[in-house]
Short mmCIF file of C-alpha atoms in Angstrom, two decimals:
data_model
loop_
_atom_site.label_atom_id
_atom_site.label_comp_id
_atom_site.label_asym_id
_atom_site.label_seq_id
_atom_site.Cartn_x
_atom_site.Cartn_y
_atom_site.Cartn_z
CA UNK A 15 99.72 86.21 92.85
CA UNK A 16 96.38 87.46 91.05
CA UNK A 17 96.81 86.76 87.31
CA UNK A 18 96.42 89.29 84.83
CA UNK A 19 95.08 89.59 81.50
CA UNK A 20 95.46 92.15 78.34
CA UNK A 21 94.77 92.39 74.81
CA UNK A 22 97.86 91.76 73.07
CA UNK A 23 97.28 94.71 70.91
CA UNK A 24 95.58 97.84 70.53
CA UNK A 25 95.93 100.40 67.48
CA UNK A 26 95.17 103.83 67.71
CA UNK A 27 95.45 107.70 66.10
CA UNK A 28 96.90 111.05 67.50
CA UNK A 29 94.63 112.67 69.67
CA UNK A 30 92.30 110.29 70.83
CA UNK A 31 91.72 108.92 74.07
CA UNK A 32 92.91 104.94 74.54
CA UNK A 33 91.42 102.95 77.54
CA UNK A 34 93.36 99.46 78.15
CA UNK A 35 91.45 97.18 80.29
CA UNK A 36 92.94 94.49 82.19
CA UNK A 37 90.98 91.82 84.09
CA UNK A 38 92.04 90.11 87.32
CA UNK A 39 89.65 88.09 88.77
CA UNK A 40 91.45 86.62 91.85
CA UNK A 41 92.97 90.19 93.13
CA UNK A 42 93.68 89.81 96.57
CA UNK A 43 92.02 92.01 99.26
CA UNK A 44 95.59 93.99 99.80
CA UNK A 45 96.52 94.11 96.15
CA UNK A 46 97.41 97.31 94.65
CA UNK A 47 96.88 97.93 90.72
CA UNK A 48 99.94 98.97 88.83
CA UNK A 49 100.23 99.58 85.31
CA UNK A 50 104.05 100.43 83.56
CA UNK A 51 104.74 101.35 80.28
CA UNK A 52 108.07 100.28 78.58
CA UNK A 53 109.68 101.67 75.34
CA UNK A 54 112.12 99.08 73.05
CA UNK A 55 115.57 98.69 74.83
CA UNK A 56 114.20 100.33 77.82
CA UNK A 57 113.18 98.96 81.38
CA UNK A 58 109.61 99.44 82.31
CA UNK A 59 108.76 103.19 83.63
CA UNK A 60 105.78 103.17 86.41
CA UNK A 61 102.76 104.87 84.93
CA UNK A 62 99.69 104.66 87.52
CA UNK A 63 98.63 102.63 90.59
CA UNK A 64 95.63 102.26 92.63
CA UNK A 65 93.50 100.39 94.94
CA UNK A 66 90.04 101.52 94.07
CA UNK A 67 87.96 103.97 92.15
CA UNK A 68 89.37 106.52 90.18
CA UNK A 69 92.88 107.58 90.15
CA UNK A 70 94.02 110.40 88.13
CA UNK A 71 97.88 111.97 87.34
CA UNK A 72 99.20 114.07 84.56
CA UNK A 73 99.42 111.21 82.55
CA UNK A 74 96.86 108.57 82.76
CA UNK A 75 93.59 107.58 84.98
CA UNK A 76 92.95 104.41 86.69
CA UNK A 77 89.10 103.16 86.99
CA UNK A 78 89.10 100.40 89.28
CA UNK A 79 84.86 99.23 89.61
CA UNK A 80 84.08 98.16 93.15
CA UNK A 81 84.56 93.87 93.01
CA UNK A 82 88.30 95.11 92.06
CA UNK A 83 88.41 92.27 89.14
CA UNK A 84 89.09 94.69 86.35
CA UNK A 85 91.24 98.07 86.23
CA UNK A 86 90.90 100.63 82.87
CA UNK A 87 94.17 102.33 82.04
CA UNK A 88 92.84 105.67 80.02
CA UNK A 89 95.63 107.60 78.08
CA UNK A 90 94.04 110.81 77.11
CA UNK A 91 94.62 112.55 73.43
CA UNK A 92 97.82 110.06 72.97
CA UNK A 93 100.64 111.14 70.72
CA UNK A 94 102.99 108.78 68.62
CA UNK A 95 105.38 109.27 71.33
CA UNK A 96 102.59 106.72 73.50
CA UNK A 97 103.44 103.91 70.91
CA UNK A 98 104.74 101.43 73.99
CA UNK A 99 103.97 98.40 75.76
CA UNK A 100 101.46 98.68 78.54
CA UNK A 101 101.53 96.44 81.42
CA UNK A 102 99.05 95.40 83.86
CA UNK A 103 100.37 94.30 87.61
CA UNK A 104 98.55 93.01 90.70
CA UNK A 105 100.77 92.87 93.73
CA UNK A 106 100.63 93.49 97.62
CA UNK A 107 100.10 96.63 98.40
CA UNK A 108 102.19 98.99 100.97
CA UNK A 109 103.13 97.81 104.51
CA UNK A 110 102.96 94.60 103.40
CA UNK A 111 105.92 91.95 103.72
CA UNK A 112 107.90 90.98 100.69
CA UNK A 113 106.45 91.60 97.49
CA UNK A 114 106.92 90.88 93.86
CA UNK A 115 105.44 91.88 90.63
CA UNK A 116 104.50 89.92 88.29
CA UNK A 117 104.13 90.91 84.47
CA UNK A 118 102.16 89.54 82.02
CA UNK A 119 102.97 89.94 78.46
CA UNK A 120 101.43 93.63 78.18
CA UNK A 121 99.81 95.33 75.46
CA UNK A 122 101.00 96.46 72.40
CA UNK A 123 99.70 100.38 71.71
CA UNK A 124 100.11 101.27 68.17
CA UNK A 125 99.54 104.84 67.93
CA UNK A 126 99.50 106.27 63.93
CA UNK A 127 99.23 110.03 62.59
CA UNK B 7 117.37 111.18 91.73
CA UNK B 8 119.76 110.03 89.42
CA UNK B 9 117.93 106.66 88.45
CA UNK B 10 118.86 103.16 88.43
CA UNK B 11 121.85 102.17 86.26
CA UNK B 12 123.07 99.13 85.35
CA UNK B 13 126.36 97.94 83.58
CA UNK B 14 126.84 96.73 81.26
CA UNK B 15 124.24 98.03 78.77
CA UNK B 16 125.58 94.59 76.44
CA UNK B 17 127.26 91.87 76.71
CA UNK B 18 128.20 89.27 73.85
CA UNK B 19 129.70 86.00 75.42
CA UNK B 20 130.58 82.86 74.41
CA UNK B 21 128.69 79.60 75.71
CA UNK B 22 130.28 78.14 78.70
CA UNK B 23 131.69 81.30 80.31
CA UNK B 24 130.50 83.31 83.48
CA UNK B 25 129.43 87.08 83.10
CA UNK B 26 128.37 89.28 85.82
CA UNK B 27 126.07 92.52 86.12
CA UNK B 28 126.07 94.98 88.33
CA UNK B 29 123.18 97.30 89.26
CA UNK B 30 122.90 100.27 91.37
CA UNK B 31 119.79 101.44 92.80
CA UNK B 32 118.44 104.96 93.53
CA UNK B 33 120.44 106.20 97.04
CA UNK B 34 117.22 105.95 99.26
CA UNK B 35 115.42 102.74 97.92
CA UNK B 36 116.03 99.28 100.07
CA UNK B 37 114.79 96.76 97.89
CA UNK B 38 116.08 96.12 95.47
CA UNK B 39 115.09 93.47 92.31
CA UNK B 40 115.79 91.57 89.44
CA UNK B 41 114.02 90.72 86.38
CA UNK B 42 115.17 88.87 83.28
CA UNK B 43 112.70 89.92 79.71
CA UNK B 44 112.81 87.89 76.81
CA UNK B 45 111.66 89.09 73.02
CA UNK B 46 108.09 89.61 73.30
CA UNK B 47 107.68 88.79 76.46
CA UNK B 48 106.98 90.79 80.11
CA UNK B 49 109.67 90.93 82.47
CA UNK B 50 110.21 87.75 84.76
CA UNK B 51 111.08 88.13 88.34
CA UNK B 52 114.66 86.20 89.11
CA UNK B 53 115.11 87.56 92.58
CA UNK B 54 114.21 90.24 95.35
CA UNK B 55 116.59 92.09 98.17
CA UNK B 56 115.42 94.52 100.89
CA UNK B 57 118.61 95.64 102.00
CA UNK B 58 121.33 93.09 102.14
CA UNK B 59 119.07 90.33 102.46
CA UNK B 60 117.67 88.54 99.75
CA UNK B 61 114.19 87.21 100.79
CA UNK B 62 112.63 85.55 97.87
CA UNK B 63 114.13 83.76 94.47
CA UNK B 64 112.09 82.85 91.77
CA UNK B 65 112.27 79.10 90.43
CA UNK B 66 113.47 80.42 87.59
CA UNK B 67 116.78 81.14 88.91
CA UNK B 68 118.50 77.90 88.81
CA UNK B 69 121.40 76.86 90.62
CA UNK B 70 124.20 79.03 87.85
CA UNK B 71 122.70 81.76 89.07
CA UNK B 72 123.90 84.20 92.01
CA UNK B 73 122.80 87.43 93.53
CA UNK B 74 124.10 89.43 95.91
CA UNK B 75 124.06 92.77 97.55
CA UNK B 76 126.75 92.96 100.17
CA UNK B 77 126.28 96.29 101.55
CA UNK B 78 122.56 97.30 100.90
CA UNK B 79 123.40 99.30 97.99
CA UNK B 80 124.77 98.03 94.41
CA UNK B 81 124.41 94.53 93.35
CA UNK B 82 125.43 92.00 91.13
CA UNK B 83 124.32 89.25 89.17
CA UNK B 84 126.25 86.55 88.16
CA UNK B 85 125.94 83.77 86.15
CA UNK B 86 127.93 80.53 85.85
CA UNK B 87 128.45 78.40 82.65
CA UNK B 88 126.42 80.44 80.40
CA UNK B 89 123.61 79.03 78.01
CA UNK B 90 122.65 79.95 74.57
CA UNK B 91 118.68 80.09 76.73
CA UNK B 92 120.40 82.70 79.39
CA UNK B 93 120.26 85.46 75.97
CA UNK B 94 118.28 88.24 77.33
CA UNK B 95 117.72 91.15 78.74
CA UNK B 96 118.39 91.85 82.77
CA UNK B 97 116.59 94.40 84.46
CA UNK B 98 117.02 96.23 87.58
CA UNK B 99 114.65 97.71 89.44
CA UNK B 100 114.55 99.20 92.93
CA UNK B 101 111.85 100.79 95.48
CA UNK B 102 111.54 102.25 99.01
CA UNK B 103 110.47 99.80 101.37
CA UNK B 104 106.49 100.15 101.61
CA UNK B 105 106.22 101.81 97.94
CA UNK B 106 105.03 99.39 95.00
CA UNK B 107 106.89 101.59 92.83
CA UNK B 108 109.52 100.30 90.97
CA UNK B 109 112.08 101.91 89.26
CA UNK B 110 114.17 100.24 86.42
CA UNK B 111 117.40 100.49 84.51
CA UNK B 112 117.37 100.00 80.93
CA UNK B 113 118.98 96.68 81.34
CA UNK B 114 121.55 94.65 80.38
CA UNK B 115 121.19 93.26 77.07
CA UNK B 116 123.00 89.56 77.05
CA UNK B 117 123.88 87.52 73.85
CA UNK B 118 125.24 83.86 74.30
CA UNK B 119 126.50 82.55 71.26
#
């Protein structure tokens, strides 16, 4: 399983746009990028994934470059309501056989007024 | 959809006695997993089922530890002779076979005293 790695932290203010990036060097050739978010005293709640380029949902866009060893979560124009953990996950992607997930100890977004 | 839910959301215990947790999974999802999350720390895979079967267990899981998921749908998690070290929290999460989507609970917050 490819490793993963995070800043621990990241502090930011209402309205602006956050990018978390997360590097994995050894990503396998049929690993998909998956990023969660999790609240205190919650479980984790999917965010994004993607295998390449650009991804884009209401919430958040994935940049993936081409060698695959880094993703870029962007939140844009977070609220305080963003303040969460962010999690970066590397893991075989669909049709694949058994799979697991493996989380690293996530970021830390800070969001003040 | 009506999510994942787990039961109990606590449980205080007393070193030396068993506890179990049960989990049941969105309707349509086969697989079906377990993590255990510590303060300040990502979740952990314990264990993985895609439908009855359980196909992988992490080394984590020692030998106290049981899973199962008799039917394919709800399952529990059981563990022997608890430790002061088993305190945390135990997520659920489950997925549609082919989908790296997971899908948590909010967990099951344990306290061995």
């Amino acid at each position: 399983l490819a490793k993963t790695t995070q800043p621990i932290s990241m502090d930011s203010y209402e309205g602006q746009e956050v990018n978390i990036t997360c590097s994995h060097n050894n990503i396998a050739t049929n690993d998909y990028i998956t990023w969660y978010q999790q609240f205190p005293s919650q479980g984790p709640r999917f965010i994004i994934q993607g295998y390449k380029t650009k991804v884009t949902n209401e919430v958040a866009s994935l940049f993936i470059p081409a060698d695959r060893k880094s993703s870029t979560l962007s939140l844009p124009r977070v609220s305080l309501s963003d303040t969460a953990v962010y999690y970066c996950l590397v893991g075989r992607g669909m049709n694949s056989g058994y799979s697991t997930l493996t989380f690293g100890k996530g970021t830390m977004l800070l969001v003040s007024p | 959809d009506t999510g994942v839910s787990q039961d109990p959301r606590h449980k205080i215990t007393k070193r030396g006695q068993n506890v179990t947790f049960r989990c049941d999974p969105i309707s349509e999802h086969n697989r079906l997993y377990w993590y255990r999350q510590t303060l300040g720390q990502g979740p952990e895979f314990l264990t993985y089922f895609q439908n009855e079967a359980q196909l992988e267990k992490s080394r984590l899981l020692s030998d106290r530890f049981s899973a199962e998921r008799p039917k394919g749908s709800f399952s529990t998690l059981e563990i022997q002779r608890t430790e002061q070290g088993d305190s945390a929290m135990y997520l659920c999460a489950s997925s549609r076979q082919g989908k790296e989507k997971l899908f948590f609970g909010s967990g099951t917050q344990l306290s061995v005293l």
